[in-house]
CSV table of C-alpha atoms in Angstrom, one decimal:
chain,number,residue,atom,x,y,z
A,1,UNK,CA,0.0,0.0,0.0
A,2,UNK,CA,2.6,2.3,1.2
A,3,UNK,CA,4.5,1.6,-2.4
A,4,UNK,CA,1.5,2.9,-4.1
A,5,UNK,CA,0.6,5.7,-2.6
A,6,UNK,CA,4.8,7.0,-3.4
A,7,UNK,CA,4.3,6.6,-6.5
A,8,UNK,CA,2.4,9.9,-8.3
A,9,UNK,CA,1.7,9.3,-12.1
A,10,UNK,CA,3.1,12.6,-13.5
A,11,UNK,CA,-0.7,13.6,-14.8
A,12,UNK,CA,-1.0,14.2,-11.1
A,13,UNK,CA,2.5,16.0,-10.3
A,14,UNK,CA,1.6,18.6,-7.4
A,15,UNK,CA,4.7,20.7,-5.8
A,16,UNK,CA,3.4,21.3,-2.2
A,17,UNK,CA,5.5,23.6,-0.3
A,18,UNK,CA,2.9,24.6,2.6
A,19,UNK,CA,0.4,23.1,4.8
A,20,UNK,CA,-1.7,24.4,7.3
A,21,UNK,CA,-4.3,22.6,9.8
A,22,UNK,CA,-6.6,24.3,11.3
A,23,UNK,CA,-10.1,23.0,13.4
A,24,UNK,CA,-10.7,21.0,16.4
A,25,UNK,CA,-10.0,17.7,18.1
A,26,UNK,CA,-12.4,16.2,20.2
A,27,UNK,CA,-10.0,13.7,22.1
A,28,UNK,CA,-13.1,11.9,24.5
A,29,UNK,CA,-15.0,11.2,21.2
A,30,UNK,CA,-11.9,10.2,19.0
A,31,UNK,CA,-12.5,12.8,16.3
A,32,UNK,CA,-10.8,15.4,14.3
A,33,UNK,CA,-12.0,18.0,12.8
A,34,UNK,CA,-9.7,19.5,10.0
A,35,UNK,CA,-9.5,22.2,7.3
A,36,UNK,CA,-6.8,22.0,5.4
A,37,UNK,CA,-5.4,24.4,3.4
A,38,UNK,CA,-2.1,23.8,0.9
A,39,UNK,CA,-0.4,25.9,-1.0
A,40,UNK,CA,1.8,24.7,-4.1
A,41,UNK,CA,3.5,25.7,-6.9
A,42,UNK,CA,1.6,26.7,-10.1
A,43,UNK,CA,-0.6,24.1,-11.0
A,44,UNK,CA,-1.6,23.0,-14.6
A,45,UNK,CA,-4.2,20.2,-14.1
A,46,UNK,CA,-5.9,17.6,-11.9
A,47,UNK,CA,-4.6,17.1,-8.1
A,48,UNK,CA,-4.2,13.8,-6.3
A,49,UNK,CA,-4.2,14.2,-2.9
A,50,UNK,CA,-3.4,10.7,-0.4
A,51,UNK,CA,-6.6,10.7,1.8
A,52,UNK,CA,-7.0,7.3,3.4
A,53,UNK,CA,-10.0,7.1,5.8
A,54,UNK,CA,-10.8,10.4,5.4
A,55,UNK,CA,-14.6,11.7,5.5
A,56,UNK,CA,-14.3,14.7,3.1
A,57,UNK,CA,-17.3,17.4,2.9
A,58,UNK,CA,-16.0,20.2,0.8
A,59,UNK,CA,-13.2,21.6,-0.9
A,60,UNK,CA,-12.8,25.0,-2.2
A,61,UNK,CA,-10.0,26.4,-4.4
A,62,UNK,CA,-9.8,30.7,-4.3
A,63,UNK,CA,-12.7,30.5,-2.2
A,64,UNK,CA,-14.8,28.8,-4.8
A,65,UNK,CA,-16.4,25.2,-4.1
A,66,UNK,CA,-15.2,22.8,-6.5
A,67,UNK,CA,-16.5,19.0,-7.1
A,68,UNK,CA,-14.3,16.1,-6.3
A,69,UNK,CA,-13.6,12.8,-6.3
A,70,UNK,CA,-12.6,10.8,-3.2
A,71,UNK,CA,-12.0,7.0,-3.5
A,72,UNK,CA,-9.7,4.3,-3.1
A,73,UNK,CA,-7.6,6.6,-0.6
A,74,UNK,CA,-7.3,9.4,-2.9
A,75,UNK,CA,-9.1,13.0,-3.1
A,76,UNK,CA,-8.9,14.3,-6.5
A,77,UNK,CA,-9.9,17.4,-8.3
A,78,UNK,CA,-9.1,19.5,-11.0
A,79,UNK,CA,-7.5,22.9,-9.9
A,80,UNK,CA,-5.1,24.3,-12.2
A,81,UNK,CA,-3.5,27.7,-11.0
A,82,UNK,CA,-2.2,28.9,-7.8
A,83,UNK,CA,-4.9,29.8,-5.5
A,84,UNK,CA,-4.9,27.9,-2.1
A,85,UNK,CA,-7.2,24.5,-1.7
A,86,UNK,CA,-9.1,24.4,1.4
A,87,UNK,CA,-10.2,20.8,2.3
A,88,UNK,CA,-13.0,20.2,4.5
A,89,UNK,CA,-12.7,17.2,6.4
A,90,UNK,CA,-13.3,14.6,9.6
A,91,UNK,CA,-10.5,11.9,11.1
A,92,UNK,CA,-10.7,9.0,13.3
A,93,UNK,CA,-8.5,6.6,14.8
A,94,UNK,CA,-6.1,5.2,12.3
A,95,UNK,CA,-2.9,3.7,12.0
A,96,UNK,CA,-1.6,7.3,12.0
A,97,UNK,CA,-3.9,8.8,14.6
A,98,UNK,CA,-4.2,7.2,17.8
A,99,UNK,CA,-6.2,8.3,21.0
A,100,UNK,CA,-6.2,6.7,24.0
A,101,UNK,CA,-7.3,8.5,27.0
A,102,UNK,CA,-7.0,11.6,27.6
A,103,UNK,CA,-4.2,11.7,25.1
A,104,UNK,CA,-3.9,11.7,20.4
A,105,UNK,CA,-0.9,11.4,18.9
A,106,UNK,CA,-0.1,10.9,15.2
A,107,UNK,CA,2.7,8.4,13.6
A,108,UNK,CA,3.5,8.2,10.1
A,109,UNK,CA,0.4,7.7,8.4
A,110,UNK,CA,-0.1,11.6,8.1
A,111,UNK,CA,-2.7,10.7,4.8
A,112,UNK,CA,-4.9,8.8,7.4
A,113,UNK,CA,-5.7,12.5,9.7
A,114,UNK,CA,-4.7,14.9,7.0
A,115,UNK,CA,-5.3,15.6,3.1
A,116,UNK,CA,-1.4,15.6,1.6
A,117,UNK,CA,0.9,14.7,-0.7
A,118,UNK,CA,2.9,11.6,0.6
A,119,UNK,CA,5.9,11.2,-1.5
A,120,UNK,CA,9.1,11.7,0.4
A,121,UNK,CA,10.8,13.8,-1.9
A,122,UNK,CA,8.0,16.5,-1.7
A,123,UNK,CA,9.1,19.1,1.2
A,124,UNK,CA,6.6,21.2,2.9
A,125,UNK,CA,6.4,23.3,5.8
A,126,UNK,CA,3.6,22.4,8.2
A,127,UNK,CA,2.1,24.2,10.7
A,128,UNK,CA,-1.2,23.4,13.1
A,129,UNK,CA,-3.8,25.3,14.9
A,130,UNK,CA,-6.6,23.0,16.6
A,131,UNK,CA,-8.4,24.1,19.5
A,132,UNK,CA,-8.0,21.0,21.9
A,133,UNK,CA,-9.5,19.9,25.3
A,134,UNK,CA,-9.7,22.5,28.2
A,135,UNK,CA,-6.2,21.5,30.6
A,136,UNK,CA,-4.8,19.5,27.6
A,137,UNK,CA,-1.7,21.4,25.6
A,138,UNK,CA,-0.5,20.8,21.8
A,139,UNK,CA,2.7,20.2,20.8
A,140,UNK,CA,3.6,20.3,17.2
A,141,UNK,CA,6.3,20.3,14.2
A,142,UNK,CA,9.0,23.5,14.1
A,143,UNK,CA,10.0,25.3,11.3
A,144,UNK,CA,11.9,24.0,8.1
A,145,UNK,CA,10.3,21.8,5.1
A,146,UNK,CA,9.7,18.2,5.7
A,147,UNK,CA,7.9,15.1,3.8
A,148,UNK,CA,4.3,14.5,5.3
A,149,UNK,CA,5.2,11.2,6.7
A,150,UNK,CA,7.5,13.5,9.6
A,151,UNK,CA,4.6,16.0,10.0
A,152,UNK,CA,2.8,15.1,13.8
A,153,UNK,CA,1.5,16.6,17.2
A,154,UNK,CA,0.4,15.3,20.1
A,155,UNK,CA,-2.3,16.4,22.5
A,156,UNK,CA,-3.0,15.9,26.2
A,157,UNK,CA,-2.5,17.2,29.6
A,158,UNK,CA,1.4,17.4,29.3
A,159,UNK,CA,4.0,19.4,31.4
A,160,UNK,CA,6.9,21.3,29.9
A,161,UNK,CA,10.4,20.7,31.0
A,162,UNK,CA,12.9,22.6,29.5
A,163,UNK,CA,17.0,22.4,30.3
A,164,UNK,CA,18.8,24.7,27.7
A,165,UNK,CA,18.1,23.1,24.3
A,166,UNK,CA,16.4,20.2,25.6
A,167,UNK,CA,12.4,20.6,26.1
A,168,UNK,CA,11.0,17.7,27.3
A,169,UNK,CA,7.0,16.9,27.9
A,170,UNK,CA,5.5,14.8,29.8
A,171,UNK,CA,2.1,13.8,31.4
A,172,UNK,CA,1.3,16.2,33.8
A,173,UNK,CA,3.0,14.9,37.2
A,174,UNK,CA,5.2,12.5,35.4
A,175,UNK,CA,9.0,13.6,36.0
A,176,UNK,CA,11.2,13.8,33.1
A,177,UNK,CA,13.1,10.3,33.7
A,178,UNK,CA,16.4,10.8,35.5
A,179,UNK,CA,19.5,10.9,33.5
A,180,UNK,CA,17.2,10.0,30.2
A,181,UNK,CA,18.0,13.6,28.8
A,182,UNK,CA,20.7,15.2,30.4
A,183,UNK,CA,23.1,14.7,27.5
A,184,UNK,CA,20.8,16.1,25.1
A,185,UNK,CA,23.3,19.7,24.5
A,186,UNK,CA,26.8,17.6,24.6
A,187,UNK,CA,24.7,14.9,21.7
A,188,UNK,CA,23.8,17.7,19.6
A,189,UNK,CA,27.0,19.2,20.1
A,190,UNK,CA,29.2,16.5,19.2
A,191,UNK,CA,26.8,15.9,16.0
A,192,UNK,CA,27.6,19.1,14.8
A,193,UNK,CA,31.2,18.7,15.4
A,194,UNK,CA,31.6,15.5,13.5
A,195,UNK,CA,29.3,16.5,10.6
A,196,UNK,CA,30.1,20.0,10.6
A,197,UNK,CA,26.3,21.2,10.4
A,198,UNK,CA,25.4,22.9,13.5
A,199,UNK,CA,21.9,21.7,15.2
A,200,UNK,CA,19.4,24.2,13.2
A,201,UNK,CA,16.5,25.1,15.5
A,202,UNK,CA,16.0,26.5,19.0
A,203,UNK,CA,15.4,23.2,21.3
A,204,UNK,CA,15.3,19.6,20.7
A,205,UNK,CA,11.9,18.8,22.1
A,206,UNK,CA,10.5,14.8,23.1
A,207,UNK,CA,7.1,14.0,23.9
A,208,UNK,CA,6.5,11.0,26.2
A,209,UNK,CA,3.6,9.8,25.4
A,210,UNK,CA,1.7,7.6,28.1
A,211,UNK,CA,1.6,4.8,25.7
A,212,UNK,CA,4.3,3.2,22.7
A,213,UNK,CA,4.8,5.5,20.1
A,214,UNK,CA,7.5,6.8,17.8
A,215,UNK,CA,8.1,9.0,15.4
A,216,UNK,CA,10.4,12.2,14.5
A,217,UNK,CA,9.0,15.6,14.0
């Protein structure tokens, strides 16, 4: 399945270089509510967007409503130009959207909880703005372009720990784990002395999620 959905027949070649999420997530009753909107490179013809799962209820390009077609994991649509599309959409649990608890988290699967283009060699930036649950906090990607299957956040009550470049989150009244991070600077230090490419961004943030999951952001 995954081999599929990498490959993009050229009639469908979409350059996505941003993607915003904006809406809700209702966490007790498993359910996101999304609008997505992506911005791309000048388009000349129909869009294939990866959207496996996904209950779509309107897309719009420049503010117009356009029709669509949404089956066998893909949203497609013809919306040649450069105005933004705006998808209108509802998530569930999925292999790339879990809740459990108080708690969602995404993994991989970023076309199972958000329209997008899922081949790794097409770079985005990403950025999210969901209202969550009153007492719960979101943590989400930084800055810089990345393929969709990196792009994640992660909801819940969480506390922030932060010690110089290292920010750590956990459940709220869960301690950091002693010694677990404390070599976080001197890691990121010696990368960038080995490589020569300093450490790009601000902190190095880890979520501890109350359950097993994985995944870089």
């Amino acid at each position: 399945m995954l081999g599929a959905m990498f490959f993009v027949p050229a009639a469908f070649a979409l350059d996505v270089t941003h993607v915003r999420l904006a809406g809700s997530i209702d966490v007790a009753g498993k359910r996101l509510d999304g609008v997505a909107t992506l911005e791309t490179a000048p388009r000349e013809g129909p869009v294939r967007l990866d959207a496996e799962g996904l209950q779509i209820t309107g897309v719009t390009v420049g503010g117009r409503r356009v029709p669509f077609n949404h089956r066998d994991g893909f949203l497609e649509l013809d919306a040649p130009g450069v105005a933004p599309i705006v998808v209108t959409y509802t998530a569930g649990p999925s292999g790339g959207l879990r809740f459990e608890g108080e708690f969602a988290s995404t993994q991989y699967a970023t076309w199972t909880w958000l329209p997008c283009p899922s081949d790794p060699s097409d770079r985005a930036t990403f950025d999210v703005d969901l209202r969550v649950p009153d007492g719960s906090v979101l943590v989400a990607d930084g800055d810089g372009e990345a393929p969709a299957y990196t792009w994640g956040f992660a909801v819940g009550p969480y506390e922030r720990h932060a010690d110089g470049v290292s920010v750590v989150y956990t459940p709220r009244g869960v301690p950091v784990p002693e010694h677990a991070f404390r070599d976080t600077a001197a890691v990121l230090a010696k990368a960038a002395e080995l490589t020569g490419v300093p450490y790009a961004n601000r902190h190095y943030v880890t979520v501890l999620t109350p359950y097993s999951s994985a995944q870089e952001v």
